[in-house]
Coordinates of C-alpha atoms in Angstrom, one line a residue:
X1 CA 13.6 -69.1 25.1
X2 CA 13.8 -65.9 27.3
X3 CA 11.7 -63.8 24.7
X4 CA 8.7 -66.3 25.0
X5 CA 8.1 -66.0 28.6
X6 CA 5.3 -63.9 29.6
X7 CA 5.7 -60.2 30.7
X8 CA 4.3 -61.2 34.1
X9 CA 7.1 -63.8 34.5
X10 CA 9.5 -60.4 34.3
X11 CA 8.7 -58.3 36.7
X12 CA 11.3 -55.5 35.8
X13 CA 9.6 -55.2 32.5
X14 CA 6.0 -55.4 33.9
X15 CA 7.3 -52.1 35.9
X16 CA 9.0 -50.6 33.3
X17 CA 5.2 -51.2 31.0
X18 CA 3.1 -49.4 33.9
X19 CA 5.6 -46.9 34.1
X20 CA 5.1 -46.0 30.3
X21 CA 1.4 -46.7 30.2
X22 CA 1.2 -44.1 33.7
X23 CA 3.5 -41.6 31.7
X24 CA 0.9 -42.1 28.5
X25 CA -1.9 -41.7 30.4
X26 CA -0.6 -38.7 32.2
X27 CA 0.2 -36.7 28.8
X28 CA -3.0 -38.4 26.5
X29 CA -5.7 -38.1 28.2
X30 CA -5.1 -34.7 29.2
X31 CA -4.5 -34.0 25.4
X32 CA -7.6 -35.6 24.9
X33 CA -9.7 -33.7 27.1
X34 CA -8.3 -30.3 25.8
X35 CA -9.1 -31.2 22.3
X36 CA -12.7 -31.7 23.4
X37 CA -15.0 -29.1 22.3
X38 CA -15.7 -26.5 25.2
X39 CA -19.3 -27.7 25.6
X40 CA -18.4 -31.5 25.5
X41 CA -20.6 -33.2 28.5
X42 CA -17.6 -34.9 29.4
X43 CA -15.2 -31.5 29.7
X44 CA -17.7 -30.2 31.8
X45 CA -18.4 -33.4 34.0
X46 CA -14.3 -33.5 34.5
X47 CA -13.6 -29.9 34.7
X48 CA -16.5 -29.6 37.7
X49 CA -15.6 -32.9 39.3
X50 CA -11.8 -32.9 39.1
X51 CA -10.4 -29.6 37.9
X52 CA -13.1 -27.3 39.8
X53 CA -11.9 -27.8 43.7
X54 CA -8.6 -27.5 42.4
X55 CA -9.3 -24.3 40.5
X56 CA -12.2 -22.5 42.3
X57 CA -11.0 -19.7 44.5
X58 CA -10.9 -20.2 48.2
X59 CA -13.7 -17.4 49.6
X60 CA -11.5 -15.5 51.9
X61 CA -14.4 -13.8 54.0
X62 CA -12.7 -10.9 56.2
X63 CA -10.6 -9.5 52.9
X64 CA -13.9 -9.9 50.9
X65 CA -15.8 -8.3 53.8
X66 CA -13.2 -5.5 54.6
X67 CA -10.4 -4.7 52.0
X68 CA -10.0 -2.9 49.3
X69 CA -11.0 -4.8 45.9
X70 CA -8.4 -5.1 43.7
X71 CA -10.7 -4.1 40.7
X72 CA -13.1 -1.5 42.0
X73 CA -15.9 -1.0 40.6
X74 CA -18.9 1.6 40.8
X75 CA -22.1 0.8 40.7
X76 CA -23.5 3.5 38.8
X77 CA -20.3 4.0 35.8
X78 CA -19.4 0.4 35.2
X79 CA -22.3 -1.6 35.1
X80 CA -25.3 -2.5 33.0
X81 CA -28.5 -3.1 35.0
X82 CA -31.2 -5.4 33.0
X83 CA -34.1 -5.8 34.8
X84 CA -36.7 -8.5 32.8
X85 CA -39.9 -8.5 33.2
X86 CA -42.8 -9.3 31.4
X87 CA -46.7 -8.4 30.5
X88 CA -47.9 -10.5 33.2
X89 CA -45.8 -9.7 36.4
X90 CA -45.5 -5.9 34.7
X91 CA -47.2 -4.9 38.0
X92 CA -43.8 -5.8 39.7
X93 CA -41.6 -3.1 38.2
X94 CA -42.8 -0.1 39.6
X95 CA -41.2 -1.5 43.0
X96 CA -38.1 -2.8 41.6
X97 CA -37.8 1.0 40.1
X98 CA -38.6 2.9 43.7
X99 CA -35.6 0.9 45.1
X100 CA -33.5 2.3 41.7
X101 CA -34.5 6.2 42.4
X102 CA -31.0 7.1 43.3
X103 CA -29.5 8.3 40.1
X104 CA -26.1 7.6 40.9
X105 CA -27.1 3.6 41.3
X106 CA -27.4 1.6 38.5
X107 CA -27.7 4.1 35.8
X108 CA -27.9 2.5 32.8
X109 CA -31.0 0.8 33.3
X110 CA -32.7 -2.1 30.7
X111 CA -36.1 -2.8 31.2
X112 CA -36.6 -5.9 29.0
X113 CA -39.9 -7.6 28.3
X114 CA -42.0 -9.3 26.0
X115 CA -43.6 -6.2 24.9
X116 CA -42.9 -2.6 23.7
X117 CA -42.7 0.8 26.0
X118 CA -46.3 2.0 26.0
X119 CA -48.1 -1.4 26.7
X120 CA -49.4 -0.5 30.0
X121 CA -53.1 -0.7 30.4
X122 CA -52.9 3.2 31.1
X123 CA -51.3 4.0 28.0
X124 CA -48.6 5.5 30.3
X125 CA -44.7 4.9 30.4
X126 CA -42.4 3.5 33.2
X127 CA -40.7 6.0 34.8
X128 CA -37.7 6.4 36.9
X129 CA -35.1 9.2 38.6
X130 CA -37.9 12.3 38.9
X131 CA -40.3 11.4 36.1
X132 CA -37.8 10.5 33.5
X133 CA -39.3 8.0 30.9
X134 CA -37.9 4.6 31.0
X135 CA -38.3 2.6 27.5
X136 CA -39.4 -1.0 27.6
X137 CA -37.3 -3.4 25.0
X138 CA -39.4 -6.2 23.5
X139 CA -36.7 -8.6 23.5
X140 CA -38.7 -11.4 22.8
X141 CA -39.1 -9.5 19.1
X142 CA -35.5 -8.7 18.8
X143 CA -35.0 -12.5 19.6
X144 CA -37.6 -13.6 16.6
X145 CA -35.7 -11.1 14.5
X146 CA -32.0 -12.8 14.9
X147 CA -33.6 -16.6 14.7
X148 CA -33.3 -18.6 11.4
X149 CA -36.6 -17.5 9.4
X150 CA -37.6 -20.9 8.8
X151 CA -37.6 -22.1 12.4
X152 CA -39.8 -18.7 13.7
X153 CA -42.9 -19.3 11.0
X154 CA -43.0 -22.7 12.3
X155 CA -42.2 -21.8 15.7
X156 CA -45.3 -21.9 18.5
X157 CA -43.7 -19.3 20.5
X158 CA -43.5 -17.1 17.7
X159 CA -47.1 -17.7 17.2
X160 CA -47.5 -17.0 21.0
X161 CA -46.0 -13.7 21.0
X162 CA -47.7 -12.6 18.2
X163 CA -51.1 -13.5 19.6
X164 CA -49.8 -11.8 22.9
X165 CA -48.8 -8.7 21.1
X166 CA -51.9 -8.1 18.8
X167 CA -54.1 -8.2 22.5
X168 CA -51.7 -5.6 23.3
X169 CA -52.3 -3.2 20.0
X170 CA -56.3 -3.6 20.5
X171 CA -55.9 -2.5 23.9
X172 CA -57.8 -5.2 24.8
X173 CA -55.7 -5.9 28.5
X174 CA -57.9 -8.7 30.0
X175 CA -57.2 -11.0 27.2
X176 CA -53.8 -9.9 27.0
X177 CA -53.2 -10.4 30.9
X178 CA -54.8 -13.6 30.5
X179 CA -53.0 -14.7 27.8
X180 CA -49.3 -13.3 29.4
X181 CA -49.8 -15.7 32.6
X182 CA -50.5 -18.5 29.9
X183 CA -47.3 -17.9 27.5
X184 CA -45.3 -16.2 29.8
X185 CA -43.0 -18.5 31.0
X186 CA -42.1 -20.3 27.3
X187 CA -41.3 -16.1 26.3
X188 CA -39.1 -15.8 29.3
X189 CA -36.4 -18.4 27.7
X190 CA -36.3 -16.0 24.8
X191 CA -35.4 -13.0 26.8
X192 CA -31.7 -13.9 28.1
X193 CA -29.5 -13.9 25.2
X194 CA -31.0 -10.9 23.5
X195 CA -31.0 -9.1 26.3
X196 CA -27.6 -9.3 27.5
X197 CA -26.8 -8.7 23.6
X198 CA -28.7 -5.3 23.7
X199 CA -27.2 -4.4 27.0
X200 CA -23.6 -4.8 25.5
X201 CA -23.8 -3.4 22.1
X202 CA -25.9 -0.5 23.6
X203 CA -22.8 0.4 26.4
X204 CA -19.9 -1.8 25.3
X205 CA -17.8 0.0 27.8
X206 CA -19.4 -1.1 30.6
X207 CA -17.4 -3.4 32.6
X208 CA -20.1 -5.7 34.0
X209 CA -23.5 -6.8 33.1
X210 CA -26.3 -7.9 35.6
X211 CA -29.3 -9.8 34.6
X212 CA -32.5 -9.9 37.2
X213 CA -36.0 -10.7 37.6
X214 CA -38.5 -8.4 38.6
X215 CA -38.8 -10.0 41.9
X216 CA -34.9 -10.1 42.4
X217 CA -33.4 -7.5 45.0
X218 CA -29.9 -6.6 44.9
X219 CA -27.8 -6.0 48.1
X220 CA -25.7 -3.1 46.3
X221 CA -22.5 -3.6 48.9
X222 CA -22.2 -6.5 48.8
X223 CA -22.5 -6.6 45.1
X224 CA -20.2 -3.8 44.4
X225 CA -17.1 -6.0 46.7
X226 CA -17.8 -8.9 44.6
X227 CA -17.5 -7.1 41.7
X228 CA -14.2 -5.5 43.0
X229 CA -12.5 -9.2 43.2
X230 CA -12.0 -9.8 39.2
X231 CA -10.6 -8.2 36.6
X232 CA -13.8 -7.6 34.0
X233 CA -11.9 -7.7 30.9
X234 CA -11.5 -11.2 31.9
X235 CA -14.5 -13.6 30.6
X236 CA -16.4 -14.2 33.9
X237 CA -20.1 -15.7 34.6
X238 CA -21.1 -15.3 38.4
X239 CA -24.1 -16.7 40.0
X240 CA -26.1 -19.3 41.9
X241 CA -24.7 -22.5 40.3
X242 CA -27.3 -25.4 40.1
X243 CA -27.8 -27.8 38.0
X244 CA -26.6 -31.8 37.6
X245 CA -23.2 -32.8 37.6
X246 CA -23.1 -32.5 33.6
X247 CA -24.2 -29.0 33.5
X248 CA -23.8 -26.4 35.8
X249 CA -26.2 -22.8 35.1
X250 CA -26.3 -19.7 37.1
X251 CA -29.8 -19.3 38.5
X252 CA -31.7 -16.6 36.8
X253 CA -33.7 -15.4 39.8
X254 CA -30.6 -15.1 41.8
X255 CA -28.9 -12.6 39.3
X256 CA -26.7 -13.4 36.9
X257 CA -23.2 -11.2 36.5
X258 CA -21.4 -11.3 33.5
X259 CA -17.9 -9.3 32.7
X260 CA -17.5 -7.5 29.8
X261 CA -14.3 -9.9 28.8
X262 CA -17.6 -13.0 28.5
X263 CA -20.0 -10.9 26.7
X264 CA -17.0 -9.7 24.2
X265 CA -16.2 -13.3 23.6
X266 CA -19.7 -14.4 22.8
X267 CA -20.9 -12.0 20.8
X268 CA -18.1 -10.4 19.5
X269 CA -15.5 -13.1 19.2
X270 CA -17.9 -15.9 18.7
X271 CA -20.6 -14.8 17.2
X272 CA -21.9 -18.5 15.7
X273 CA -22.4 -19.1 19.0
X274 CA -24.8 -16.3 19.7
X275 CA -26.6 -17.2 16.9
X276 CA -27.1 -21.0 17.8
X277 CA -28.7 -20.0 21.1
X278 CA -31.0 -17.3 19.1
X279 CA -32.2 -20.5 17.4
X280 CA -31.9 -23.0 20.5
X281 CA -34.4 -20.2 22.2
X282 CA -37.2 -20.9 20.3
X283 CA -37.4 -24.4 21.9
X284 CA -35.5 -24.4 25.1
X285 CA -37.0 -25.0 28.3
X286 CA -34.7 -22.9 30.6
X287 CA -33.4 -19.4 29.5
X288 CA -30.5 -19.7 32.4
X289 CA -29.6 -22.9 31.1
X290 CA -29.7 -21.6 27.7
X291 CA -27.4 -19.1 28.5
X292 CA -24.9 -21.4 30.1
X293 CA -24.8 -23.6 27.0
X294 CA -23.7 -20.6 25.3
X295 CA -21.4 -19.5 27.2
X296 CA -20.0 -23.0 27.3
X297 CA -19.6 -23.4 23.9
X298 CA -17.3 -20.1 24.2
X299 CA -15.5 -21.7 27.1
X300 CA -16.8 -19.9 29.9
X301 CA -18.2 -21.5 32.7
X302 CA -19.9 -20.4 35.9
X303 CA -17.8 -19.7 38.9
X304 CA -18.6 -22.6 41.1
X305 CA -16.6 -20.9 44.3
X306 CA -18.6 -18.2 44.8
X307 CA -21.9 -19.4 44.5
X308 CA -22.8 -19.2 48.3
X309 CA -23.3 -15.2 47.8
X310 CA -26.1 -15.8 45.6
X311 CA -29.3 -16.5 47.0
X312 CA -32.7 -17.6 45.5
X313 CA -35.3 -16.8 48.6
X314 CA -36.9 -14.0 50.3
X315 CA -34.9 -12.6 53.5
X316 CA -37.8 -14.2 55.7
X317 CA -37.5 -17.3 54.2
X318 CA -33.6 -17.7 53.3
X319 CA -32.1 -20.9 54.5
X320 CA -29.0 -20.0 56.5
X321 CA -27.0 -22.8 56.4
X322 CA -23.6 -24.0 58.2
X323 CA -21.5 -23.6 55.4
X324 CA -22.9 -19.9 54.5
X325 CA -23.6 -18.2 58.2
X326 CA -20.3 -16.0 57.5
X327 CA -20.6 -15.5 53.6
X328 CA -21.7 -12.3 52.1
X329 CA -25.0 -12.9 50.8
X330 CA -25.9 -10.6 47.2
X331 CA -29.6 -11.2 46.2
X332 CA -33.0 -12.1 47.3
X333 CA -35.5 -13.4 45.2
X334 CA -39.2 -14.0 44.9
X335 CA -39.9 -10.8 46.5
X336 CA -43.2 -10.6 44.5
X337 CA -45.2 -8.0 45.4
X338 CA -44.3 -3.7 45.3
X339 CA -44.8 -3.6 49.3
X340 CA -42.4 -6.7 50.0
X341 CA -39.8 -5.0 47.8
X342 CA -40.0 -2.0 49.7
X343 CA -39.9 -3.5 52.7
X344 CA -36.7 -5.3 51.7
X345 CA -35.2 -2.0 50.6
X346 CA -35.9 -0.1 53.6
X347 CA -33.8 -2.5 55.4
X348 CA -31.0 -3.1 53.5
X349 CA -30.3 0.1 51.3
X350 CA -29.3 2.1 54.7
X351 CA -26.2 -0.7 55.2
X352 CA -22.5 0.3 53.7
X353 CA -20.8 -2.4 54.4
X354 CA -21.4 -6.1 52.6
X355 CA -23.9 -8.0 54.7
X356 CA -23.4 -11.9 55.7
X357 CA -26.2 -14.3 55.8
X358 CA -26.5 -14.6 59.2
X359 CA -27.1 -10.3 59.4
X360 CA -30.1 -11.6 57.9
X361 CA -31.5 -12.7 61.1
X362 CA -31.1 -9.8 63.1
X363 CA -31.7 -7.3 60.4
X364 CA -35.6 -8.9 60.0
X365 CA -35.7 -8.7 63.7
X366 CA -35.7 -12.4 64.8
X367 CA -35.2 -13.0 68.6
X368 CA -31.5 -13.1 69.8
X369 CA -29.8 -16.2 70.8
X370 CA -30.2 -15.3 74.8
X371 CA -33.8 -15.4 73.8
X372 CA -34.0 -19.0 73.0
X373 CA -31.7 -20.2 75.9
X374 CA -34.2 -18.2 78.3
X375 CA -37.0 -19.5 76.4
X376 CA -36.4 -22.3 74.3
X377 CA -40.1 -22.6 72.6
X378 CA -41.4 -19.7 70.2
X379 CA -45.1 -19.9 69.4
X380 CA -47.2 -19.7 66.4
X381 CA -43.8 -19.0 64.3
X382 CA -41.7 -21.5 61.5
X383 CA -38.0 -21.3 62.0
X384 CA -37.2 -24.5 59.7
X385 CA -39.4 -22.9 56.7
X386 CA -40.5 -25.0 53.3
X387 CA -39.3 -28.7 53.7
X388 CA -37.2 -30.7 51.2
X389 CA -35.0 -33.8 50.9
X390 CA -32.6 -32.2 53.5
X391 CA -35.1 -32.1 56.3
X392 CA -36.3 -35.2 58.1
X393 CA -39.9 -35.4 59.5
X394 CA -41.2 -37.3 62.3
X395 CA -44.6 -38.2 63.0
X396 CA -46.0 -38.8 66.4
X397 CA -44.1 -36.7 68.5
X398 CA -46.6 -35.7 71.6
X399 CA -44.8 -32.5 72.9
X400 CA -42.9 -29.3 71.2
X401 CA -40.2 -30.7 74.0
X402 CA -40.2 -33.8 72.7
X403 CA -39.6 -32.0 69.0
X404 CA -36.6 -30.2 70.6
X405 CA -34.6 -33.3 72.2
X406 CA -34.9 -34.9 68.7
X407 CA -33.4 -31.8 67.0
X408 CA -30.7 -31.8 69.7
X409 CA -29.7 -35.1 69.2
X410 CA -30.7 -36.2 65.7
X411 CA -28.2 -36.1 62.4
X412 CA -29.6 -34.8 59.3
X413 CA -28.6 -36.3 55.7
X414 CA -24.8 -36.2 55.0
X415 CA -24.7 -36.0 58.8
X416 CA -25.4 -32.7 59.1
X417 CA -26.8 -31.5 62.7
X418 CA -29.9 -30.3 63.1
X419 CA -29.9 -26.3 63.6
X420 CA -34.2 -25.7 63.7
X421 CA -37.1 -27.4 64.3
X422 CA -40.9 -27.1 63.9
X423 CA -43.7 -28.8 66.0
X424 CA -47.2 -28.7 64.5
X425 CA -49.5 -29.6 67.0
X426 CA -52.0 -30.9 64.8
X427 CA -51.1 -34.7 64.0
X428 CA -47.6 -34.3 66.2
X429 CA -45.4 -33.5 63.6
X430 CA -42.2 -32.9 64.1
X431 CA -40.0 -31.1 61.5
X432 CA -35.8 -30.5 61.7
X433 CA -33.9 -28.8 58.7
X434 CA -29.8 -28.5 59.1
X435 CA -30.9 -24.4 58.6
X436 CA -32.6 -21.9 60.3
X437 CA -34.7 -18.9 59.2
X438 CA -36.3 -16.0 59.7
X439 CA -39.3 -17.6 58.8
X440 CA -42.9 -16.3 59.3
X441 CA -46.0 -16.1 61.7
X442 CA -47.6 -20.0 61.4
X443 CA -50.8 -20.1 64.0
X444 CA -50.5 -23.8 65.9
X445 CA -46.7 -24.3 65.3
X446 CA -44.0 -24.1 67.9
X447 CA -40.6 -23.9 66.8
X448 CA -36.7 -23.0 68.3
X449 CA -33.3 -23.9 67.6
X450 CA -30.5 -25.9 68.4
X451 CA -28.9 -22.8 70.4
X452 CA -25.6 -24.1 71.2
X453 CA -24.8 -25.1 67.6
X454 CA -26.3 -21.7 66.3
X455 CA -24.4 -19.7 68.5
X456 CA -21.1 -21.6 67.7
X457 CA -21.8 -20.9 64.3
X458 CA -22.7 -17.4 64.4
X459 CA -19.8 -16.3 67.0
X460 CA -17.1 -17.8 64.2
X461 CA -18.9 -14.9 62.1
X462 CA -18.5 -12.2 65.3
X463 CA -22.3 -12.5 64.8

């Protein structure tokens, strides 16, 4: 009656069943994942957690910084630059255009907004390159023209845009500005897809399409070297990847970079996916996430391995973290005034080689490491910057030297070492951070660095 024995009583049969189960799982599970839609949350999560770490390119810093790129890109000939603004923020455009006055750089420039070309209060056009007029494309209107009419008729955003357009047409600048501040953010979500399609349809021969906000600054040598790492005929989606485990997207303010291959797949090969994105933009909260969702439907995902090159902060507030000291930096964000944009351009425009995150420290005139060894307390300054969940705040610290001592011996979240500290005299509050920032003058604060650790990290970059 051996056939009645349970499997567990026959070890050789049990091992046989186990091997078959493993073989079955190894074949069927990948097949089922492969058959899932590109934008399945399960597929995206598995790709990020399992496949992603295996396939992400290792960022080789030295070759990136010094060797010739395998796919050379000329910023003038090969790149379409899309500058996204709005009626409420159009005053920033002049500063952006001043950084682009060289006609040999970003020659194909698309200025996109929620209003049309002659919307400035003084009736003049935006100009660049020796006084040449620059058209302003109302890409919100283009989105409304592409979205399903039945949805447009009942869309609150369509009504917002119509009200803004009427105020502009009637020449009521005050009313238009007030309204633009109220509706500018929801209308911004309607600009991403239409802006990229406008650039792609107008300049289909470009290798790359770079979408930036009107407060974003690009470090040109780094951008050029980055683009040269990829074959633009293939679908690439680059940027500062953020979001949760189940959906990752390139942060719009840090710059979004797409290859011709990516836009060809979205707009030419899969027009239904683009059409769905136009409809979704009537209600979607974030345009950069909407773009990622549209690209995911056609199998294009943000490249996680290169996200550390993109930056969502100003030069002075840039959090220089240990894993980014030696990494090149492509972008800065929240450069909101014409004066600030000119200042950033003045620092980076004359640099011929790619810049690294740690280079920001010296380029902005922060003290040399030796200065902190001689005098560890820097008064009326702050090298921690904006605190968040990765910083540690200790109250009741009686002196700046006490705060320094905490930084030298205390581990932060994830067992990270403290790199910078700031002591607030009023209240005896001590802030500790796993990064350094150049920072700004801040009366009443005393700040400093974990100099030995910072110097070691910077030394690995030759800085």
